[in-house]
mmCIF file with all atom_site columns, C-alpha atoms in Angstrom:
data_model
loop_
_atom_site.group_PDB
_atom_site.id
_atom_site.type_symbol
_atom_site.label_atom_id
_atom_site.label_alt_id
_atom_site.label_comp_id
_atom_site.label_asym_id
_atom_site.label_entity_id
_atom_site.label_seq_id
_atom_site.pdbx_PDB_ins_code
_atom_site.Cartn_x
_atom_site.Cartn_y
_atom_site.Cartn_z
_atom_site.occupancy
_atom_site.B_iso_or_equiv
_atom_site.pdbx_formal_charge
_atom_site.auth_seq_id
_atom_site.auth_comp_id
_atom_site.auth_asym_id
_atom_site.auth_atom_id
_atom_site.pdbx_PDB_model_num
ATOM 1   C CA . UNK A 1 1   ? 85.787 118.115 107.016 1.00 0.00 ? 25  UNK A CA 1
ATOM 2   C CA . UNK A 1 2   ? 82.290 119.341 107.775 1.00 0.00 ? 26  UNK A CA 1
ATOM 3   C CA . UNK A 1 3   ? 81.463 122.180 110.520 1.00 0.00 ? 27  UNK A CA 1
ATOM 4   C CA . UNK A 1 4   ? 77.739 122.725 109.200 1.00 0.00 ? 28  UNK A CA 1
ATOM 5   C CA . UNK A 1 5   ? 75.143 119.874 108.568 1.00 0.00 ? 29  UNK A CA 1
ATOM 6   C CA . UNK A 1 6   ? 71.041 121.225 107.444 1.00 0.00 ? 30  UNK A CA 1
ATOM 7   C CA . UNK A 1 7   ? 68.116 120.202 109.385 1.00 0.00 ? 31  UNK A CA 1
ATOM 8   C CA . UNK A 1 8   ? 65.469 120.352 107.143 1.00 0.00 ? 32  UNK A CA 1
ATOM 9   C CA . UNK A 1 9   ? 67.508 122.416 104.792 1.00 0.00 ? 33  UNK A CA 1
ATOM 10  C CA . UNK A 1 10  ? 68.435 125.399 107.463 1.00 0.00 ? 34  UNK A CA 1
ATOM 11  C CA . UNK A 1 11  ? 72.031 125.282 108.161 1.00 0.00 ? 35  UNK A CA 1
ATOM 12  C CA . UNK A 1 12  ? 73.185 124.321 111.696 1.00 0.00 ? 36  UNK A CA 1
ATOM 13  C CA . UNK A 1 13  ? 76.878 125.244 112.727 1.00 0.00 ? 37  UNK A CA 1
ATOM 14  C CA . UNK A 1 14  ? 78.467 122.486 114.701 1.00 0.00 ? 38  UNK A CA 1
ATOM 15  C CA . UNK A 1 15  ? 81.476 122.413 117.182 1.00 0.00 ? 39  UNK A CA 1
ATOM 16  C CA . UNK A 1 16  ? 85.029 121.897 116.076 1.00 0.00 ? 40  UNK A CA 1
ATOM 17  C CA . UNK A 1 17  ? 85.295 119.583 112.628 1.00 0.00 ? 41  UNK A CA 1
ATOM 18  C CA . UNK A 1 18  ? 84.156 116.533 112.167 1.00 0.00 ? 42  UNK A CA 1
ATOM 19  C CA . UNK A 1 19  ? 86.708 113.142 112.641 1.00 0.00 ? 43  UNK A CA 1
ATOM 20  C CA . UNK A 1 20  ? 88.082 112.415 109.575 1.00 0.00 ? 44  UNK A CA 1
ATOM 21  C CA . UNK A 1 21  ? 89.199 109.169 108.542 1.00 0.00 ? 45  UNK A CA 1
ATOM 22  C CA . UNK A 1 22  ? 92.468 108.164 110.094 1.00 0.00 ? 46  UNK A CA 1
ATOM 23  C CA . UNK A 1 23  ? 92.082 109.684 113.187 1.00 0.00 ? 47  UNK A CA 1
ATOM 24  C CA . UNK A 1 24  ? 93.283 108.191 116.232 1.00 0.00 ? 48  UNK A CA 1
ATOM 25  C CA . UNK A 1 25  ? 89.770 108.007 117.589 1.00 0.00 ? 49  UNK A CA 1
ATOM 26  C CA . UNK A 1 26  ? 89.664 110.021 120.900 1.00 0.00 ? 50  UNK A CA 1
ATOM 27  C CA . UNK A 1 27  ? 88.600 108.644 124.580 1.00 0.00 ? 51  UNK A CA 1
ATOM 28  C CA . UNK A 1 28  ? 85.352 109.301 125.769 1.00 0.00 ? 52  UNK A CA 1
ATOM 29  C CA . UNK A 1 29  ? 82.420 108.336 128.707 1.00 0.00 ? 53  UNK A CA 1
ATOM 30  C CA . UNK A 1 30  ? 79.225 107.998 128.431 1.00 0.00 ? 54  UNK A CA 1
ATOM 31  C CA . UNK A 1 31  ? 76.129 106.896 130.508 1.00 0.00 ? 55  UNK A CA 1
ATOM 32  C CA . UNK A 1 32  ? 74.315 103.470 129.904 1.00 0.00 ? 56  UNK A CA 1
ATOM 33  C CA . UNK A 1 33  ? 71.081 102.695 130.162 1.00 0.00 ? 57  UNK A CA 1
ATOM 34  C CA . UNK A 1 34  ? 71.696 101.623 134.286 1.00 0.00 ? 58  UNK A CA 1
ATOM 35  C CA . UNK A 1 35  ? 73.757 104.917 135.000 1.00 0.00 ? 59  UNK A CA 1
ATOM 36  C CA . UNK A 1 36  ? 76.705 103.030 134.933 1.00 0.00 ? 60  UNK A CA 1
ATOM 37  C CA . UNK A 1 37  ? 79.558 104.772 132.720 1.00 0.00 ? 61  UNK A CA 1
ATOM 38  C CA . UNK A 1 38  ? 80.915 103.215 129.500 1.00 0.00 ? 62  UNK A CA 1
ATOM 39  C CA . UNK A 1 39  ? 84.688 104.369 128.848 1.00 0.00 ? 63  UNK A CA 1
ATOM 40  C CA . UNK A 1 40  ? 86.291 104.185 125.639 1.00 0.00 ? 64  UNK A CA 1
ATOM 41  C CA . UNK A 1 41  ? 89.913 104.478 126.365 1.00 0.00 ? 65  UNK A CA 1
ATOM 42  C CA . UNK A 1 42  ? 91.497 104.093 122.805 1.00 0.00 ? 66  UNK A CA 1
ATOM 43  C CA . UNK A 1 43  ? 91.394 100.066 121.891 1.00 0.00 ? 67  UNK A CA 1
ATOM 44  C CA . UNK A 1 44  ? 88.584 98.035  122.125 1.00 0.00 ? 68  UNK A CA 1
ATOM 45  C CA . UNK A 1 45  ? 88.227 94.086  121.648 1.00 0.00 ? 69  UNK A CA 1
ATOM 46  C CA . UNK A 1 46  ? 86.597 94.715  119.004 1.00 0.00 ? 70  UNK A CA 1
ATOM 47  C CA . UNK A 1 47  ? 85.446 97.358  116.330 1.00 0.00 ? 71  UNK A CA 1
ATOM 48  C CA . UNK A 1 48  ? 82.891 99.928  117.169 1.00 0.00 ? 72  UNK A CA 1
ATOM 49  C CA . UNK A 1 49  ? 80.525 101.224 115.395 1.00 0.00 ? 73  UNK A CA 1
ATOM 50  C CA . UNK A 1 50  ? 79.133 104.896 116.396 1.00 0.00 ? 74  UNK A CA 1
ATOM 51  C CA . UNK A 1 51  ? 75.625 105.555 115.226 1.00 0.00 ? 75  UNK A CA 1
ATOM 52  C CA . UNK A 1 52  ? 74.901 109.119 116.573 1.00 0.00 ? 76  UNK A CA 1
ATOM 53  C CA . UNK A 1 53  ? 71.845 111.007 116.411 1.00 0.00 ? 77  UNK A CA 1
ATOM 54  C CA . UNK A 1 54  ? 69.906 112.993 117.778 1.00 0.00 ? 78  UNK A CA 1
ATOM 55  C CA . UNK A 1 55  ? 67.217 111.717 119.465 1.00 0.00 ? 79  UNK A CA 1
ATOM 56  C CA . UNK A 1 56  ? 65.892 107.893 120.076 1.00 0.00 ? 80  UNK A CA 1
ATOM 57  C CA . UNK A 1 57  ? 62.298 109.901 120.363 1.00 0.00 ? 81  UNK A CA 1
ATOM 58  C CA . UNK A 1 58  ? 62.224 110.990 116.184 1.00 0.00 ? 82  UNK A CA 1
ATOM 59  C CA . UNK A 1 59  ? 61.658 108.390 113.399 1.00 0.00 ? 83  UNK A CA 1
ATOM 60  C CA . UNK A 1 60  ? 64.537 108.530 111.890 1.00 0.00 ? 84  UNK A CA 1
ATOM 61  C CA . UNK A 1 61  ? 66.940 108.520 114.771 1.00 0.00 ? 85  UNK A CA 1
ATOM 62  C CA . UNK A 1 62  ? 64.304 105.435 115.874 1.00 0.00 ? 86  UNK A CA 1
ATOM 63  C CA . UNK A 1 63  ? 64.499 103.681 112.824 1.00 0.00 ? 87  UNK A CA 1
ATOM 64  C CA . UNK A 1 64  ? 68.473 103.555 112.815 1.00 0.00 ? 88  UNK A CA 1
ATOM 65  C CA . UNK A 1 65  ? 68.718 102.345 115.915 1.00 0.00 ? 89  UNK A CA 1
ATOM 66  C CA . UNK A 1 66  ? 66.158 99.608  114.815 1.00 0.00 ? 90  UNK A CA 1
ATOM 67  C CA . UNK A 1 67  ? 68.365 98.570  111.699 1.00 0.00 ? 91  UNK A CA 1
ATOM 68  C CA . UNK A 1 68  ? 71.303 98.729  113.388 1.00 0.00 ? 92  UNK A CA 1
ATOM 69  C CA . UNK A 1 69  ? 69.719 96.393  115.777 1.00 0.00 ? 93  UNK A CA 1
ATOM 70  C CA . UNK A 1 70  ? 69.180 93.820  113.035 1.00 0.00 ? 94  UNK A CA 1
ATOM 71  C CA . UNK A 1 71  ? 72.437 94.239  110.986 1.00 0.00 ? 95  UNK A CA 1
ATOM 72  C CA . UNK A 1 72  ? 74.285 94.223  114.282 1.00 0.00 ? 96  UNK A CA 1
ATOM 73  C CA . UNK A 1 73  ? 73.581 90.245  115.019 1.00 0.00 ? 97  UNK A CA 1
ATOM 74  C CA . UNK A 1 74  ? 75.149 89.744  111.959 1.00 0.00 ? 98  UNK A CA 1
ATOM 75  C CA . UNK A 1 75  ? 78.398 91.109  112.053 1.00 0.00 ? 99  UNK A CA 1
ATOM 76  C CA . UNK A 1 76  ? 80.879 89.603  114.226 1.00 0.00 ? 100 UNK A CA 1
ATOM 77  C CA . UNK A 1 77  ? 83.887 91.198  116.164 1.00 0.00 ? 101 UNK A CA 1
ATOM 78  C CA . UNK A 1 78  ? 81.743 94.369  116.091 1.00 0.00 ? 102 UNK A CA 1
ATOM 79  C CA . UNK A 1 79  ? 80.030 96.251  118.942 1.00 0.00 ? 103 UNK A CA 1
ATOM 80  C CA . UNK A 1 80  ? 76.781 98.546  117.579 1.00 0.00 ? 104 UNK A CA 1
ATOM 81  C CA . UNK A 1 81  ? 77.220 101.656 119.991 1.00 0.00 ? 105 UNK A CA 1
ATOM 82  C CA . UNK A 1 82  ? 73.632 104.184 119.888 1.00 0.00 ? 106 UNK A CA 1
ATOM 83  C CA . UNK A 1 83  ? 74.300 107.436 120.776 1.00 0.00 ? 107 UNK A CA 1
ATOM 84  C CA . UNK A 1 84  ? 72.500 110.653 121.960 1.00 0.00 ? 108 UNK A CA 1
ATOM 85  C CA . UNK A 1 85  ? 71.442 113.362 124.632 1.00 0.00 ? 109 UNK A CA 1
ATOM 86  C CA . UNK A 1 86  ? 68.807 111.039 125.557 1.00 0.00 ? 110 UNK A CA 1
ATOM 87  C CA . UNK A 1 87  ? 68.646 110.359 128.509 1.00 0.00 ? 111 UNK A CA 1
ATOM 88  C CA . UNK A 1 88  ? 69.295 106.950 129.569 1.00 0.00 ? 112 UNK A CA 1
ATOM 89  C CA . UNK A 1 89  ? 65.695 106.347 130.911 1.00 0.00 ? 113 UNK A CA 1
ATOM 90  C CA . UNK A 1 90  ? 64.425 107.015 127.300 1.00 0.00 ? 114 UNK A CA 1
ATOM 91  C CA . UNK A 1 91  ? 66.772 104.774 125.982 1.00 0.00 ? 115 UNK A CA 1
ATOM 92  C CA . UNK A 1 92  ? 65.755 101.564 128.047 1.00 0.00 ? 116 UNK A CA 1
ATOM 93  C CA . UNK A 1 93  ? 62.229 102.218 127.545 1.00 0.00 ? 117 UNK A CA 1
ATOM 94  C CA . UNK A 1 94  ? 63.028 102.310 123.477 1.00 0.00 ? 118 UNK A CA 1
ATOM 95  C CA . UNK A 1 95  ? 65.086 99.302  123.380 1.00 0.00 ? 119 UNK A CA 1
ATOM 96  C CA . UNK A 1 96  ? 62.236 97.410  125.847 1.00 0.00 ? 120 UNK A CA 1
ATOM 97  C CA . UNK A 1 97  ? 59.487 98.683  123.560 1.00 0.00 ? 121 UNK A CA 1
ATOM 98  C CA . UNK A 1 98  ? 61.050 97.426  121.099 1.00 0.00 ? 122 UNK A CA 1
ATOM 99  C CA . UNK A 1 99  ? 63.162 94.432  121.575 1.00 0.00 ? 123 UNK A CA 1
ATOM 100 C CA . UNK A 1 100 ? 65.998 95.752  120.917 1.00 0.00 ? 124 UNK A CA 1
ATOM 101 C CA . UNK A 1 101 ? 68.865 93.569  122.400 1.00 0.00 ? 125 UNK A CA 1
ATOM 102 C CA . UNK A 1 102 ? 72.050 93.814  119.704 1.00 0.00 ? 126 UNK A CA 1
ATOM 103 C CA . UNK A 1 103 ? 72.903 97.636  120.446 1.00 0.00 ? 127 UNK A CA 1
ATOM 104 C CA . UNK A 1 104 ? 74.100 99.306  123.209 1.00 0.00 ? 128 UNK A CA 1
ATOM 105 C CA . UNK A 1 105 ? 72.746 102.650 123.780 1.00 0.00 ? 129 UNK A CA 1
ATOM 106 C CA . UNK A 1 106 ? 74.912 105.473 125.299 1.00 0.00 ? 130 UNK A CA 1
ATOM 107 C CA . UNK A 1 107 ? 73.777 109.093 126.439 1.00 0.00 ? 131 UNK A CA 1
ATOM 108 C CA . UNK A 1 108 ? 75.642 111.986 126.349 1.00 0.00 ? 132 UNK A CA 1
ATOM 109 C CA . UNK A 1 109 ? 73.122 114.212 128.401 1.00 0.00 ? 133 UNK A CA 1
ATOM 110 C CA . UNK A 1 110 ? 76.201 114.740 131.038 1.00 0.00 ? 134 UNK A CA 1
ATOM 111 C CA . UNK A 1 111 ? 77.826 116.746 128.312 1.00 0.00 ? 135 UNK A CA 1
ATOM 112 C CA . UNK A 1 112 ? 81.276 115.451 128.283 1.00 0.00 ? 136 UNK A CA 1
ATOM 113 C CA . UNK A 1 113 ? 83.867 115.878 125.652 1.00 0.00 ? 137 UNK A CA 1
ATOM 114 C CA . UNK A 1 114 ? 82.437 113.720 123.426 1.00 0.00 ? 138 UNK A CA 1
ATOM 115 C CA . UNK A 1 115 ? 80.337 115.784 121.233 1.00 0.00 ? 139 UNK A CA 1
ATOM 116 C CA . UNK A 1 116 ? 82.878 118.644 120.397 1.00 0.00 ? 140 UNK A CA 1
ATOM 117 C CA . UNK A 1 117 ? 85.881 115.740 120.048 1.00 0.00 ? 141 UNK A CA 1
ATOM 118 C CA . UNK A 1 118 ? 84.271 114.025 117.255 1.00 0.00 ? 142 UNK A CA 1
ATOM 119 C CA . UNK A 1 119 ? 82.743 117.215 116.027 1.00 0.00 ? 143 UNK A CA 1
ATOM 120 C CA . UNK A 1 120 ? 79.343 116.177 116.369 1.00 0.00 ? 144 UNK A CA 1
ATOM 121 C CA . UNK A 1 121 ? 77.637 118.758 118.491 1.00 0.00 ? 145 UNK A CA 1
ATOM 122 C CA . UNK A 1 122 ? 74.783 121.474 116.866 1.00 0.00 ? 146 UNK A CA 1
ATOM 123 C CA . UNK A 1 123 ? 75.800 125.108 118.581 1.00 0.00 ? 147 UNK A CA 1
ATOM 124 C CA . UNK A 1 124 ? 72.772 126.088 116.571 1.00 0.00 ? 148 UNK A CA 1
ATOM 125 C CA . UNK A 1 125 ? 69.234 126.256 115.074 1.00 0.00 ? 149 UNK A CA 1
ATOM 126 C CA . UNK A 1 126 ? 66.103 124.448 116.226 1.00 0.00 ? 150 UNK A CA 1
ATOM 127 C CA . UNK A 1 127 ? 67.972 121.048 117.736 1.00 0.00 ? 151 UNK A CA 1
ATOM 128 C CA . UNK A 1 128 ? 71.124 123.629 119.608 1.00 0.00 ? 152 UNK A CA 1
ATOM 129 C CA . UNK A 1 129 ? 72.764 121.438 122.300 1.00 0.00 ? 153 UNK A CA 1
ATOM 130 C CA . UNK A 1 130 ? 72.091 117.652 120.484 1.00 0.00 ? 154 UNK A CA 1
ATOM 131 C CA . UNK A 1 131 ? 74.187 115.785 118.657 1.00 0.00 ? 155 UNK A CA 1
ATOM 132 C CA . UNK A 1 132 ? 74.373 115.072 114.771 1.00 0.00 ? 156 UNK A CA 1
ATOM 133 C CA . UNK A 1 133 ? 73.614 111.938 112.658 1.00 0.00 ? 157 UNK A CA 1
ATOM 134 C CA . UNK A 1 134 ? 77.043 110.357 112.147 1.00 0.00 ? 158 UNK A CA 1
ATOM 135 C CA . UNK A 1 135 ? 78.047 107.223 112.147 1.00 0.00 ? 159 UNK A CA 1
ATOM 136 C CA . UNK A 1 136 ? 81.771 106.403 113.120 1.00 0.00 ? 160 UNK A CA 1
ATOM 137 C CA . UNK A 1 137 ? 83.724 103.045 112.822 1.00 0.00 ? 161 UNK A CA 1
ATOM 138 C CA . UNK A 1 138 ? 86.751 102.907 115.491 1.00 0.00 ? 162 UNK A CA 1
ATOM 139 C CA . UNK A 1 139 ? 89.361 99.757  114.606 1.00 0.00 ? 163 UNK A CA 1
ATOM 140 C CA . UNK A 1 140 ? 90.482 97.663  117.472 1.00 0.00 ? 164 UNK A CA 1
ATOM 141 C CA . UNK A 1 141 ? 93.341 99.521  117.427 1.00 0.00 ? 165 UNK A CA 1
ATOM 142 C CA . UNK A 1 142 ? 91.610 103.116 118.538 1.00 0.00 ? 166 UNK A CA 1
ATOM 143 C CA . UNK A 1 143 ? 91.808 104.523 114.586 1.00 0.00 ? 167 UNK A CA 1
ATOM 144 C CA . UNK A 1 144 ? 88.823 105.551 112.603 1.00 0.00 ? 168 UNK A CA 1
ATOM 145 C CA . UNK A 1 145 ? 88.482 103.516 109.845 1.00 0.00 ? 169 UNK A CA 1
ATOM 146 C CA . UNK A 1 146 ? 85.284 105.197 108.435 1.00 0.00 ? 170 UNK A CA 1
ATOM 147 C CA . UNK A 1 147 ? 83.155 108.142 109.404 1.00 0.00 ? 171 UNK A CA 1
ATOM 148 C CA . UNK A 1 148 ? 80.324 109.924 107.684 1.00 0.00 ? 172 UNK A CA 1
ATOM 149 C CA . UNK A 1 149 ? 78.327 113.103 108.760 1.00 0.00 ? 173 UNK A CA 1
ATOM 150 C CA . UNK A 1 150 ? 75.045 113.113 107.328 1.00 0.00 ? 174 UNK A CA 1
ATOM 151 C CA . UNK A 1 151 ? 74.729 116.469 105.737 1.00 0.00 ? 175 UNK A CA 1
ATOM 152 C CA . UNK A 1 152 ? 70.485 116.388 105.863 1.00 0.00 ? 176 UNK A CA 1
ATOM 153 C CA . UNK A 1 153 ? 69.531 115.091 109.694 1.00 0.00 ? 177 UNK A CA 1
ATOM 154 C CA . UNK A 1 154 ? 66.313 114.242 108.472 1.00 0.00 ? 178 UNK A CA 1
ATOM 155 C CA . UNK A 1 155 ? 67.777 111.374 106.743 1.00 0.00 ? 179 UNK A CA 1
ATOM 156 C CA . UNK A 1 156 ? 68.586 108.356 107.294 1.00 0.00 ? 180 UNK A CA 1
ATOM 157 C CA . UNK A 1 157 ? 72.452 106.713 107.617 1.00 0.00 ? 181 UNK A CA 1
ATOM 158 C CA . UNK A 1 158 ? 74.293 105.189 104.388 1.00 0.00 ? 182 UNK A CA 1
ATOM 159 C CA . UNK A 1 159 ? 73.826 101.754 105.666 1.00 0.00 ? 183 UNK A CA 1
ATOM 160 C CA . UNK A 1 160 ? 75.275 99.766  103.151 1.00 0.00 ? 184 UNK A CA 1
ATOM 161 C CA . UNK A 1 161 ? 78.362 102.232 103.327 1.00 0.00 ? 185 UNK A CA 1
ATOM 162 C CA . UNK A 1 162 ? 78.810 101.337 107.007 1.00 0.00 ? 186 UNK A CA 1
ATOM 163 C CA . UNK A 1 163 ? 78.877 97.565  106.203 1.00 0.00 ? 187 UNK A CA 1
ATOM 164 C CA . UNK A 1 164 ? 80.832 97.645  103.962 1.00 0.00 ? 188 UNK A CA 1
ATOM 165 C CA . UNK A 1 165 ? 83.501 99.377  105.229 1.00 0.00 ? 189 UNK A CA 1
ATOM 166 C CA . UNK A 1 166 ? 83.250 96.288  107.900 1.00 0.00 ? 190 UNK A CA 1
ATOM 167 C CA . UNK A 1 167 ? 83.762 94.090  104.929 1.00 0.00 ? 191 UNK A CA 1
#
């Protein structure tokens, strides 16, 4: 898999590889928007979807969060999970500003494994220590089911490719 994605077409190296499909999808904490800490363990409930970016403060990062936001309502058995270096602060005042109530936003801003583990961390370039545009899908069963690395941060997720690999 990838171990390079472009931001605004200059190449930025990232840590490790990227998940790849089929993965047992690794354990991880994060921070929530009340500095309480969301673990991942290996199952879930339900599905999870990982929409990581960057930064909640850009346009595009803001806008995904946004349509994630209004596809999430819509899908059931499926848990929208935002994530950045953001801190969490930022995050609430985003999702208040906006209305955002479907999504759960997590920060990674204590810099745990995370990042490097699903290959999603830039170790250089102009955005060095943030985090990628990906978006990961994790089954019930702790397996990634579908993952995609956007190559250009600048743009926006494959949407449609997320939902339907919900289908």
């Amino acid at each position: 898999m990838a171990n390079k994605v472009n931001f605004k077409g200059t190449p930025c190296k990232l840590a490790g590889e990227f998940i790849a499909k089929g993965a047992k999808a690794p354990s991880f904490k994060l921070v929530k928007k009340d500095l309480g800490e969301f673990s991942f363990e290996g199952k879930s409930d339900v599905r999870l979807l990982l929409n990581i970016f960057p930064s909640i403060d850009t346009g595009v990062c803001a806008a995904s969060v946004r349509k994630f936001n209004e596809l999430a309502a819509k899908m059931p058995n499926v848990k929208v999970l935002c994530i950045s270096k953001d801190l969490p602060f930022a995050q609430g005042r985003f999702c208040a500003a906006e209305g955002i109530e479907n999504v759960e936003t997590l920060s990674d801003f204590r810099e745990s494994s995370f990042a490097k583990d699903y290959g999603v961390l830039i170790e250089d370039g102009a955005l060095k220590g943030l985090l990628a545009r990906a978006i990961v899908i994790i089954s019930k069963e702790g397996e990634v089911s579908y993952c995609a690395l956007n190559s250009e941060i600048t743009k926006e997720p494959d949407y449609d490719a997320a939902l339907n690999a919900l289908k």
